[in-house]
Amino acid sequence: MHIKILICSCNRIAIASNGKYEITRMHIPDGLLNAGTLVGTAVISTGGVAGAVRVVGKKLGEKQIPMMGVLAAFIFAAQMLNVPIVFGGTSGHFLGAALCVVLLGPWATLIILTLVLIVQCFIFQDGGILALGANIFNMGIVGGGAAYLIYQLGLKLFENNVRTKTILSFAAAWCSVVLASVACSLEIVISDVIPLRVVLPAMFGTHAIIGLLEGAITVAALTLLRKTRADLLDLQESWQTDEE
Amino acid sequence: MKYHFLDQYRETGSFIHKLDPRVKFLAMLVMVIAVVAVPRTEWLAYGLFLILNVCLILLSRVPVAYVLKRSSVVIPFVLLVVVFLPFFKEGAEIGAVNIWNWHIGIKREGLLLAADIMCKAWLSIQSIISLTATTGMGELLKGLEKLKMPRIMIMLMSFMSRYVFVLSDEAEHLSQARNSRSFGGGIRLHVRTLGFMVGALFIRSFERGERVYGAMLARGFEGHSRFFDRLSLHFVDVVYLLIILVASAVIVLIPLLLRSISG
């Protein structure tokens, strides 16, 4: 029972109950957070996304617009894939913030995750519309931002080889998941719904495990790309030079 | 395609379907804000909002059962978030469970708060479903563009909403292939396989993106889309928005009014 709440109070995990809700992500619904938290996170997220639109708009040419749209759809579809057995009745799936950061950079990631969240909210009723700001803040700004900082910082500090990149992408994936869940629990606490001593250990505990999965999936996906289409790993550079 | 049910009732031809998408979007936003703004545990207001939602669904000729069924999907998940509230909230104890020596009190405040969050989430979802059931994605995006959403976001969203279903199918094919060939084995194998599937899906998506761009280029794409049909606000649109605004405000205020009369 305890494991259940740990898993379900979190942002996203697939719940497999006889296959019925096999692919169900979960974001913060409307009505959970209070007005102050909603407005605060919405303002930060709007600012962040506006900044990302400006940066990406300058950097991306006409070619990248259809590509970004398709890749946002890719992140959405990739989240549908799941690991069949993880622990008792639940199954883990992939979130993609770190993979997206490694492949496309932080600004494109923020835009792509925002698109995914908007589509999930409107078409699949996953996550509330007023809570969209909070969900974008958790996944895009905190999750994506953490992954970017760790990956870039690591690349500066350590030797730049395949092994470092593998370890860094694992760390970035773990941190993006865990920090997003911490942000989510802090929002719940600020809204005075569940006390900190209950929600934080629960969220942190489960997401530490989900983060390991995320890290392993991210590393495996990058390994496959390195072996088959290594050119795609340098997308960011090629997108920039295309413009110049 | 497993999402055919999304578009099932887009052509029932009611007057709500024909309303301006801007108006429908704003009306949805007003209703969700009103539901969230209802003071905690004002059950009367929630009941009235449910009636308002059902009326709007009836007017749009979308089966009420369809909306209620789809919106109720949210319940198990909200329930799992709030199910522990009765035990952790401070307040008067109304019952208790004893597991050996472990005393777990059920608090009234927590129970009410859990029910309240549930109502808000459920009613908000109903509003969003009745918007998307009566408005096509293309129309909605046109409306959002008129509401000054950044152009690049609108374009990205229109691409995404087209390819989401294509790539979901692709992901399903990958899953099916995996399920039919890869079973047994430990978690390591499964996780690695999933990683490879994600990588493969990325390559396929990327290549599809390139083909899409090539096809668009061949048809004269210059970096932005042009829309032909213009939206125009009619009298009925304004009236609809006004009715929703007034009704939502009245429902939010009714409990306060009743209280001031009785108190």
Short mmCIF file of C-alpha atoms in Angstrom, two decimals:
data_model
loop_
_atom_site.label_atom_id
_atom_site.label_comp_id
_atom_site.label_asym_id
_atom_site.label_seq_id
_atom_site.Cartn_x
_atom_site.Cartn_y
_atom_site.Cartn_z
CA MET A 1 0.00 0.00 0.00
CA HIS A 2 2.72 2.39 0.88
CA ILE A 3 4.56 1.70 -2.32
CA LYS A 4 1.36 2.50 -4.19
CA ILE A 5 1.15 6.05 -2.93
CA LEU A 6 4.84 6.58 -3.40
CA ILE A 7 4.39 5.69 -7.00
CA CYS A 8 1.20 7.42 -7.72
CA SER A 9 1.69 10.73 -6.04
CA CYS A 10 4.54 11.23 -8.40
CA ASN A 11 4.34 13.00 -11.69
CA ARG A 12 4.39 10.13 -14.04
CA ILE A 13 4.57 6.39 -14.03
CA ALA A 14 2.59 3.81 -15.81
CA ILE A 15 0.14 1.88 -13.71
CA ALA A 16 -0.58 -1.54 -15.07
CA SER A 17 -3.72 -2.95 -13.55
CA ASN A 18 -4.69 -5.83 -15.77
CA GLY A 19 -3.55 -3.80 -18.71
CA LYS A 20 -6.44 -1.42 -18.35
CA TYR A 21 -4.52 1.69 -17.40
CA GLU A 22 -1.38 0.41 -18.91
CA ILE A 23 -0.16 3.62 -20.36
CA THR A 24 -1.12 6.37 -18.05
CA ARG A 25 1.12 9.20 -17.21
CA MET A 26 0.17 11.53 -14.53
CA HIS A 27 0.70 15.22 -14.08
CA ILE A 28 -0.64 17.64 -11.51
CA PRO A 29 -4.41 18.03 -12.03
CA ASP A 30 -6.43 21.21 -11.53
CA GLY A 31 -7.59 21.81 -8.00
CA LEU A 32 -4.59 20.37 -6.19
CA LEU A 33 -2.40 23.45 -5.96
CA ASN A 34 -3.45 26.80 -4.50
CA ALA A 35 -3.72 30.05 -6.45
CA GLY A 36 -0.38 31.48 -5.35
CA THR A 37 1.56 28.41 -6.46
CA LEU A 38 -0.34 28.22 -9.74
CA VAL A 39 0.31 31.86 -10.58
CA GLY A 40 3.94 31.74 -9.47
CA THR A 41 4.86 28.68 -11.51
CA ALA A 42 2.80 29.91 -14.47
CA VAL A 43 4.70 33.22 -14.52
CA ILE A 44 8.09 31.48 -14.34
CA SER A 45 7.11 28.96 -17.01
CA THR A 46 5.68 31.58 -19.34
CA GLY A 47 8.89 33.58 -19.01
CA GLY A 48 11.02 30.50 -19.61
CA VAL A 49 9.07 29.35 -22.63
CA ALA A 50 9.00 32.87 -24.08
CA GLY A 51 12.78 33.01 -23.69
CA ALA A 52 13.13 29.59 -25.30
CA VAL A 53 10.90 30.62 -28.21
CA ARG A 54 13.08 33.67 -28.77
CA VAL A 55 16.38 31.75 -28.60
CA VAL A 56 15.15 28.85 -30.71
CA GLY A 57 13.38 31.15 -33.14
CA LYS A 58 16.69 32.91 -33.84
CA LYS A 59 18.69 29.74 -34.05
CA LEU A 60 16.38 27.49 -36.00
CA GLY A 61 15.77 27.85 -39.67
CA GLU A 62 12.69 26.83 -41.58
CA LYS A 63 13.98 23.28 -41.68
CA GLN A 64 13.89 22.79 -37.95
CA ILE A 65 10.26 23.76 -37.46
CA PRO A 66 8.72 20.59 -38.90
CA MET A 67 11.55 18.64 -37.28
CA MET A 68 10.86 20.04 -33.80
CA GLY A 69 7.17 19.27 -34.17
CA VAL A 70 7.93 15.68 -35.18
CA LEU A 71 10.44 15.28 -32.34
CA ALA A 72 7.89 16.55 -29.83
CA ALA A 73 5.58 13.85 -31.13
CA PHE A 74 8.51 11.43 -30.73
CA ILE A 75 8.90 12.27 -27.02
CA PHE A 76 5.17 11.77 -26.58
CA ALA A 77 5.24 8.41 -28.35
CA ALA A 78 8.41 7.28 -26.57
CA GLN A 79 6.65 7.83 -23.25
CA MET A 80 4.15 5.19 -24.30
CA LEU A 81 6.83 2.51 -24.42
CA ASN A 82 7.20 0.79 -21.10
CA VAL A 83 9.21 -1.82 -19.26
CA PRO A 84 6.84 -4.71 -18.64
CA ILE A 85 7.96 -5.81 -15.19
CA VAL A 86 9.53 -3.55 -12.64
CA PHE A 87 7.92 -4.11 -9.31
CA GLY A 88 4.56 -5.37 -8.20
CA GLY A 89 1.97 -4.39 -10.73
CA THR A 90 3.61 -1.18 -11.84
CA SER A 91 5.76 -0.60 -14.81
CA GLY A 92 8.23 2.12 -15.55
CA HIS A 93 8.43 4.20 -18.65
CA PHE A 94 10.63 6.77 -20.20
CA LEU A 95 10.31 10.55 -19.75
CA GLY A 96 12.88 11.88 -22.13
CA ALA A 97 13.98 15.22 -20.69
CA ALA A 98 17.63 14.22 -20.43
CA LEU A 99 17.76 12.47 -23.82
CA CYS A 100 16.23 15.56 -25.35
CA VAL A 101 18.76 17.84 -23.63
CA VAL A 102 21.71 15.74 -24.78
CA LEU A 103 20.45 15.59 -28.37
CA LEU A 104 18.84 18.98 -28.88
CA GLY A 105 19.96 21.37 -26.14
CA PRO A 106 18.09 22.98 -23.25
CA TRP A 107 15.96 25.52 -25.10
CA ALA A 108 14.60 23.11 -27.68
CA THR A 109 13.95 20.68 -24.82
CA LEU A 110 11.91 23.22 -22.91
CA ILE A 111 9.78 23.92 -25.98
CA ILE A 112 9.35 20.24 -26.81
CA LEU A 113 8.33 19.31 -23.26
CA THR A 114 5.92 22.24 -23.18
CA LEU A 115 4.32 20.99 -26.39
CA VAL A 116 4.07 17.48 -24.99
CA LEU A 117 2.41 18.76 -21.82
CA ILE A 118 -0.05 20.95 -23.75
CA VAL A 119 -1.08 18.05 -25.97
CA GLN A 120 -1.37 15.72 -22.98
CA CYS A 121 -3.55 18.27 -21.23
CA PHE A 122 -5.87 19.04 -24.15
CA ILE A 123 -6.14 15.73 -25.95
CA PHE A 124 -5.57 13.19 -23.19
CA GLN A 125 -6.70 15.14 -20.11
CA ASP A 126 -3.47 14.32 -18.35
CA GLY A 127 -2.67 17.29 -16.14
CA GLY A 128 -4.87 20.31 -15.56
CA ILE A 129 -4.96 23.42 -17.69
CA LEU A 130 -4.32 25.83 -14.83
CA ALA A 131 -1.66 23.46 -13.51
CA LEU A 132 0.07 23.54 -16.90
CA GLY A 133 2.46 26.21 -15.61
CA ALA A 134 3.42 24.03 -12.65
CA ASN A 135 3.88 20.95 -14.84
CA ILE A 136 6.03 22.86 -17.34
CA PHE A 137 8.04 24.25 -14.46
CA ASN A 138 8.68 20.79 -12.98
CA MET A 139 9.44 18.88 -16.14
CA GLY A 140 10.83 21.49 -18.49
CA ILE A 141 12.53 24.10 -16.35
CA VAL A 142 13.61 22.07 -13.31
CA GLY A 143 14.01 18.68 -15.03
CA GLY A 144 15.46 19.91 -18.31
CA GLY A 145 17.51 22.64 -16.63
CA ALA A 146 19.07 20.22 -14.14
CA ALA A 147 19.94 17.75 -16.88
CA TYR A 148 21.56 20.50 -18.96
CA LEU A 149 23.59 21.97 -16.11
CA ILE A 150 24.92 18.59 -15.00
CA TYR A 151 25.77 17.48 -18.51
CA GLN A 152 27.51 20.71 -19.48
CA LEU A 153 29.32 21.11 -16.17
CA GLY A 154 30.53 17.52 -16.38
CA LEU A 155 31.76 17.97 -19.95
CA LYS A 156 33.78 21.00 -18.82
CA LEU A 157 35.21 19.32 -15.75
CA PHE A 158 36.09 15.90 -17.08
CA GLU A 159 37.80 14.48 -20.09
CA ASN A 160 35.51 14.52 -23.08
CA ASN A 161 35.18 10.89 -24.14
CA VAL A 162 32.45 8.34 -24.66
CA ARG A 163 32.67 6.99 -21.13
CA THR A 164 32.30 10.39 -19.50
CA LYS A 165 29.38 11.19 -21.75
CA THR A 166 27.69 7.93 -20.83
CA ILE A 167 28.10 8.52 -17.11
CA LEU A 168 27.03 12.14 -17.45
CA SER A 169 23.91 11.30 -19.42
CA PHE A 170 23.00 8.76 -16.76
CA ALA A 171 23.52 11.33 -14.00
CA ALA A 172 21.61 13.99 -15.95
CA ALA A 173 18.67 11.63 -16.46
CA TRP A 174 18.59 10.63 -12.78
CA CYS A 175 18.75 14.22 -11.56
CA SER A 176 16.14 15.45 -14.02
CA VAL A 177 13.63 12.91 -12.74
CA VAL A 178 14.43 13.32 -9.06
CA LEU A 179 14.58 17.11 -9.05
CA ALA A 180 11.34 17.38 -11.01
CA SER A 181 9.66 15.20 -8.38
CA VAL A 182 11.13 17.33 -5.59
CA ALA A 183 9.78 20.47 -7.27
CA CYS A 184 6.39 18.79 -7.55
CA SER A 185 6.36 17.84 -3.89
CA LEU A 186 7.40 21.32 -2.82
CA GLU A 187 4.47 22.75 -4.79
CA ILE A 188 2.12 20.35 -3.04
CA VAL A 189 3.59 21.37 0.31
CA ILE A 190 3.39 25.10 -0.43
CA SER A 191 -0.27 24.60 -1.36
CA ASP A 192 -0.74 23.11 2.11
CA VAL A 193 -2.19 19.82 0.88
CA ILE A 194 0.19 17.18 2.24
CA PRO A 195 2.89 17.95 4.83
CA LEU A 196 6.55 17.96 3.79
CA ARG A 197 7.54 15.06 6.01
CA VAL A 198 5.11 12.79 4.15
CA VAL A 199 5.34 13.89 0.57
CA LEU A 200 9.05 14.57 0.17
CA PRO A 201 10.43 11.18 1.31
CA ALA A 202 7.71 9.40 -0.66
CA MET A 203 8.37 11.30 -3.86
CA PHE A 204 12.13 11.28 -3.47
CA GLY A 205 12.20 7.58 -2.68
CA THR A 206 10.20 6.43 -5.68
CA HIS A 207 11.79 8.84 -8.08
CA ALA A 208 15.25 7.76 -7.02
CA ILE A 209 14.29 4.34 -8.42
CA ILE A 210 12.47 5.73 -11.46
CA GLY A 211 15.54 7.88 -12.07
CA LEU A 212 17.74 4.77 -12.29
CA LEU A 213 15.44 3.37 -14.95
CA GLU A 214 15.40 6.67 -16.79
CA GLY A 215 19.18 6.82 -16.67
CA ALA A 216 19.57 3.28 -17.98
CA ILE A 217 17.08 3.86 -20.81
CA THR A 218 18.71 7.15 -21.77
CA VAL A 219 22.16 5.55 -21.86
CA ALA A 220 20.92 2.59 -23.91
CA ALA A 221 19.17 4.89 -26.39
CA LEU A 222 22.30 7.03 -26.78
CA THR A 223 24.46 3.92 -27.21
CA LEU A 224 22.23 2.73 -30.03
CA LEU A 225 22.40 6.14 -31.68
CA ARG A 226 26.16 6.24 -31.35
CA LYS A 227 26.50 2.85 -33.00
CA THR A 228 24.04 3.36 -35.83
CA ARG A 229 23.57 7.06 -36.52
CA ALA A 230 26.41 8.92 -34.80
CA ASP A 231 25.68 11.97 -36.96
CA LEU A 232 22.48 12.56 -35.00
CA LEU A 233 24.46 13.08 -31.81
CA ASP A 234 25.83 16.35 -33.16
CA LEU A 235 22.48 17.76 -34.18
CA GLN A 236 22.88 20.90 -32.12
CA GLU A 237 26.11 21.90 -33.83
CA SER A 238 24.80 21.12 -37.28
CA TRP A 239 21.60 23.09 -36.66
CA GLN A 240 23.63 26.09 -35.66
CA THR A 241 26.04 25.92 -38.55
CA ASP A 242 23.14 25.51 -40.96
CA GLU A 243 22.07 28.99 -40.02
CA GLU A 244 25.45 30.66 -40.44
CA MET B 1 -5.03 3.82 -34.45
CA LYS B 2 -6.25 3.41 -30.94
CA TYR B 3 -7.38 7.00 -30.40
CA HIS B 4 -10.36 7.01 -32.74
CA PHE B 5 -12.66 7.85 -29.83
CA LEU B 6 -11.15 11.33 -29.57
CA ASP B 7 -12.86 12.65 -32.67
CA GLN B 8 -16.01 10.61 -32.36
CA TYR B 9 -18.47 13.46 -31.80
CA ARG B 10 -16.88 16.30 -33.70
CA GLU B 11 -19.61 16.46 -36.33
CA THR B 12 -22.88 16.39 -34.44
CA GLY B 13 -23.66 19.82 -35.87
CA SER B 14 -24.87 21.56 -32.74
CA PHE B 15 -24.59 25.31 -32.33
CA ILE B 16 -21.75 24.83 -29.83
CA HIS B 17 -19.69 23.10 -32.50
CA LYS B 18 -20.11 26.16 -34.71
CA LEU B 19 -19.07 28.72 -32.09
CA ASP B 20 -15.82 30.62 -32.52
CA PRO B 21 -12.95 28.55 -31.11
CA ARG B 22 -11.64 31.60 -29.23
CA VAL B 23 -14.94 31.91 -27.43
CA LYS B 24 -15.05 28.23 -26.60
CA PHE B 25 -11.48 28.29 -25.30
CA LEU B 26 -12.10 31.36 -23.13
CA ALA B 27 -15.35 29.90 -21.84
CA MET B 28 -13.52 26.71 -20.86
CA LEU B 29 -10.83 28.74 -19.11
CA VAL B 30 -13.44 30.79 -17.24
CA MET B 31 -15.19 27.65 -16.04
CA VAL B 32 -11.99 25.94 -14.90
CA ILE B 33 -10.86 29.08 -13.05
CA ALA B 34 -14.27 29.34 -11.43
CA VAL B 35 -14.22 25.68 -10.34
CA VAL B 36 -10.74 26.08 -8.87
CA ALA B 37 -11.78 29.35 -7.19
CA VAL B 38 -14.76 27.79 -5.38
CA PRO B 39 -13.96 27.94 -1.65
CA ARG B 40 -13.01 24.56 -0.17
CA THR B 41 -15.89 22.18 0.57
CA GLU B 42 -18.73 24.22 -0.96
CA TRP B 43 -20.57 21.16 -2.26
CA LEU B 44 -23.55 23.16 -3.54
CA ALA B 45 -21.30 25.06 -5.95
CA TYR B 46 -19.78 21.82 -7.22
CA GLY B 47 -23.23 20.38 -7.78
CA LEU B 48 -24.27 23.46 -9.76
CA PHE B 49 -21.12 23.27 -11.87
CA LEU B 50 -21.86 19.64 -12.62
CA ILE B 51 -25.35 20.65 -13.77
CA LEU B 52 -23.92 23.46 -15.90
CA ASN B 53 -21.43 21.07 -17.48
CA VAL B 54 -24.13 18.51 -18.22
CA CYS B 55 -26.34 21.20 -19.77
CA LEU B 56 -23.54 22.33 -22.06
CA ILE B 57 -22.81 18.74 -23.06
CA LEU B 58 -26.49 18.15 -23.81
CA LEU B 59 -26.60 21.31 -25.92
CA SER B 60 -23.57 20.15 -27.89
CA ARG B 61 -25.32 16.79 -28.57
CA VAL B 62 -22.30 14.86 -27.38
CA PRO B 63 -23.53 11.91 -25.28
CA VAL B 64 -23.27 12.83 -21.60
CA ALA B 65 -22.12 9.31 -20.79
CA TYR B 66 -19.18 9.70 -23.15
CA VAL B 67 -17.89 12.80 -21.37
CA LEU B 68 -18.55 11.43 -17.89
CA LYS B 69 -16.86 8.17 -18.78
CA ARG B 70 -13.80 9.81 -20.22
CA SER B 71 -13.54 12.35 -17.40
CA SER B 72 -13.88 9.67 -14.75
CA VAL B 73 -10.55 8.26 -15.92
CA VAL B 74 -9.00 11.01 -13.82
CA ILE B 75 -10.59 9.72 -10.62
CA PRO B 76 -8.33 6.75 -9.83
CA PHE B 77 -5.25 8.89 -10.25
CA VAL B 78 -6.42 11.82 -8.19
CA LEU B 79 -7.62 9.28 -5.64
CA LEU B 80 -4.16 7.83 -5.34
CA VAL B 81 -2.73 11.28 -4.68
CA VAL B 82 -5.31 12.23 -2.08
CA VAL B 83 -6.02 8.84 -0.51
CA PHE B 84 -3.54 9.44 2.27
CA LEU B 85 -4.86 12.88 3.14
CA PRO B 86 -7.36 11.67 5.74
CA PHE B 87 -4.50 10.14 7.69
CA PHE B 88 -1.99 12.95 7.60
CA LYS B 89 -4.09 16.09 7.91
CA GLU B 90 -4.43 17.64 11.36
CA GLY B 91 -7.99 17.71 12.62
CA ALA B 92 -10.81 15.96 14.43
CA GLU B 93 -10.61 12.20 14.34
CA ILE B 94 -13.73 10.50 13.07
CA GLY B 95 -12.47 6.97 12.97
CA ALA B 96 -9.36 4.95 13.44
CA VAL B 97 -7.68 1.83 12.21
CA ASN B 98 -5.46 -0.18 14.47
CA ILE B 99 -2.82 -2.36 12.91
CA TRP B 100 -1.34 -4.12 15.92
CA ASN B 101 0.03 -1.25 17.94
CA TRP B 102 0.03 1.23 15.13
CA HIS B 103 -2.79 3.69 15.54
CA ILE B 104 -3.92 5.38 12.35
CA GLY B 105 -6.53 8.09 12.78
CA ILE B 106 -8.85 9.17 10.01
CA LYS B 107 -9.27 12.92 10.16
CA ARG B 108 -12.40 14.69 9.07
CA GLU B 109 -10.53 17.65 7.57
CA GLY B 110 -8.35 15.39 5.50
CA LEU B 111 -11.31 13.42 4.19
CA LEU B 112 -13.14 16.60 3.17
CA LEU B 113 -10.04 18.04 1.52
CA ALA B 114 -9.53 14.83 -0.45
CA ALA B 115 -13.15 14.88 -1.67
CA ASP B 116 -12.81 18.55 -2.52
CA ILE B 117 -9.68 18.10 -4.64
CA MET B 118 -11.40 15.22 -6.38
CA CYS B 119 -14.42 17.39 -7.30
CA LYS B 120 -12.24 20.19 -8.63
CA ALA B 121 -10.12 17.88 -10.75
CA TRP B 122 -13.14 16.02 -12.13
CA LEU B 123 -15.17 19.13 -13.02
CA SER B 124 -12.18 20.81 -14.67
CA ILE B 125 -11.51 17.76 -16.79
CA GLN B 126 -15.15 17.76 -17.92
CA SER B 127 -14.80 21.30 -19.21
CA ILE B 128 -11.65 20.43 -21.13
CA ILE B 129 -13.24 17.31 -22.64
CA SER B 130 -16.34 19.15 -23.76
CA LEU B 131 -14.07 21.73 -25.44
CA THR B 132 -11.94 19.18 -27.29
CA ALA B 133 -14.95 17.02 -28.19
CA THR B 134 -16.59 19.93 -29.99
CA THR B 135 -13.53 21.65 -31.48
CA GLY B 136 -11.04 20.27 -33.97
CA MET B 137 -7.37 20.70 -33.16
CA GLY B 138 -6.84 22.85 -36.25
CA GLU B 139 -9.68 25.15 -35.29
CA LEU B 140 -8.48 25.38 -31.72
CA LEU B 141 -4.98 26.31 -32.87
CA LYS B 142 -6.41 29.01 -35.14
CA GLY B 143 -8.27 30.40 -32.15
CA LEU B 144 -5.19 30.29 -29.97
CA GLU B 145 -3.21 32.11 -32.63
CA LYS B 146 -5.80 34.88 -32.62
CA LEU B 147 -5.44 34.98 -28.84
CA LYS B 148 -1.79 35.96 -29.39
CA MET B 149 -0.12 32.70 -28.64
CA PRO B 150 3.38 32.83 -30.25
CA ARG B 151 3.25 31.81 -33.89
CA ILE B 152 6.12 29.36 -33.66
CA MET B 153 4.32 27.48 -30.88
CA ILE B 154 1.16 27.26 -32.97
CA MET B 155 3.09 25.85 -35.91
CA LEU B 156 4.97 23.37 -33.76
CA MET B 157 1.73 22.29 -32.16
CA SER B 158 0.02 21.77 -35.49
CA PHE B 159 2.92 19.57 -36.63
CA MET B 160 2.93 17.72 -33.37
CA SER B 161 -0.80 17.06 -33.29
CA ARG B 162 -0.48 15.52 -36.76
CA TYR B 163 2.42 13.22 -35.97
CA VAL B 164 1.54 12.26 -32.42
CA PHE B 165 -0.79 9.56 -33.69
CA VAL B 166 1.53 8.36 -36.44
CA LEU B 167 4.42 7.97 -34.04
CA SER B 168 2.23 6.44 -31.34
CA ASP B 169 1.34 3.75 -33.85
CA GLU B 170 5.03 3.33 -34.58
CA ALA B 171 5.71 2.96 -30.86
CA GLU B 172 2.95 0.40 -30.62
CA HIS B 173 4.49 -1.63 -33.44
CA LEU B 174 7.80 -1.60 -31.60
CA SER B 175 6.09 -2.76 -28.40
CA GLN B 176 4.26 -5.51 -30.21
CA ALA B 177 7.45 -6.75 -31.83
CA ARG B 178 9.21 -6.70 -28.50
CA ASN B 179 6.40 -8.46 -26.66
CA SER B 180 6.21 -11.23 -29.19
CA ARG B 181 9.93 -11.94 -29.24
CA SER B 182 11.43 -10.84 -25.97
CA PHE B 183 10.15 -12.42 -22.79
CA GLY B 184 11.70 -13.81 -19.68
CA GLY B 185 15.06 -12.42 -18.78
CA GLY B 186 15.86 -9.97 -16.04
CA ILE B 187 15.07 -6.33 -15.63
CA ARG B 188 18.45 -5.39 -17.11
CA LEU B 189 17.54 -6.93 -20.42
CA HIS B 190 14.15 -5.25 -20.46
CA VAL B 191 15.51 -1.84 -19.65
CA ARG B 192 18.22 -2.14 -22.28
CA THR B 193 15.66 -3.27 -24.84
CA LEU B 194 13.47 -0.31 -23.99
CA GLY B 195 16.43 2.02 -24.44
CA PHE B 196 17.12 0.56 -27.88
CA MET B 197 13.45 0.94 -28.77
CA VAL B 198 13.57 4.60 -27.79
CA GLY B 199 16.71 5.05 -29.87
CA ALA B 200 15.13 3.31 -32.86
CA LEU B 201 12.00 5.40 -32.52
CA PHE B 202 14.13 8.53 -32.44
CA ILE B 203 15.87 7.59 -35.68
CA ARG B 204 12.58 6.78 -37.37
CA SER B 205 11.03 10.05 -36.15
CA PHE B 206 14.04 12.02 -37.29
CA GLU B 207 13.97 10.48 -40.73
CA ARG B 208 10.24 11.08 -40.97
CA GLY B 209 10.82 14.70 -40.01
CA GLU B 210 13.33 15.04 -42.82
CA ARG B 211 10.92 13.50 -45.32
CA VAL B 212 8.13 15.79 -44.12
CA TYR B 213 10.35 18.81 -44.59
CA GLY B 214 11.35 17.66 -48.06
CA ALA B 215 7.72 17.17 -49.03
CA MET B 216 6.80 20.58 -47.68
CA LEU B 217 9.69 22.23 -49.47
CA ALA B 218 8.51 20.68 -52.71
CA ARG B 219 5.15 22.34 -52.13
CA GLY B 220 6.52 25.81 -51.51
CA PHE B 221 7.06 25.98 -47.74
CA GLU B 222 8.87 29.17 -46.72
CA GLY B 223 9.05 28.81 -42.97
CA HIS B 224 5.53 29.71 -41.98
CA SER B 225 2.03 28.45 -42.58
CA ARG B 226 -0.73 30.51 -44.10
CA PHE B 227 -4.31 30.14 -43.02
CA PHE B 228 -7.04 31.06 -45.45
CA ASP B 229 -10.19 31.22 -43.42
CA ARG B 230 -10.61 34.10 -41.07
CA LEU B 231 -12.42 33.86 -37.80
CA SER B 232 -15.14 36.32 -37.02
CA LEU B 233 -17.05 36.88 -33.83
CA HIS B 234 -20.81 36.70 -34.15
CA PHE B 235 -23.53 37.86 -31.82
CA VAL B 236 -24.15 34.32 -30.61
CA ASP B 237 -20.46 33.92 -29.65
CA VAL B 238 -20.54 37.00 -27.45
CA VAL B 239 -23.80 35.91 -25.83
CA TYR B 240 -22.42 32.43 -25.14
CA LEU B 241 -19.30 33.81 -23.46
CA LEU B 242 -21.37 36.25 -21.41
CA ILE B 243 -23.72 33.50 -20.25
CA ILE B 244 -20.80 31.31 -19.18
CA LEU B 245 -19.14 34.24 -17.39
CA VAL B 246 -22.30 35.21 -15.52
CA ALA B 247 -23.26 31.64 -14.69
CA SER B 248 -19.78 30.82 -13.35
CA ALA B 249 -19.66 33.99 -11.27
CA VAL B 250 -23.12 33.32 -9.85
CA ILE B 251 -22.25 29.73 -8.95
CA VAL B 252 -19.07 30.79 -7.19
CA LEU B 253 -20.94 33.51 -5.28
CA ILE B 254 -24.10 31.55 -4.37
CA PRO B 255 -22.67 29.83 -1.28
CA LEU B 256 -21.43 33.18 0.04
CA LEU B 257 -24.83 34.80 -0.59
CA LEU B 258 -26.70 31.97 1.10
CA ARG B 259 -24.40 32.22 4.08
CA SER B 260 -24.83 35.97 4.44
CA ILE B 261 -28.61 35.60 4.22
CA SER B 262 -28.79 32.84 6.81
CA GLY B 263 -26.05 34.35 8.99
#
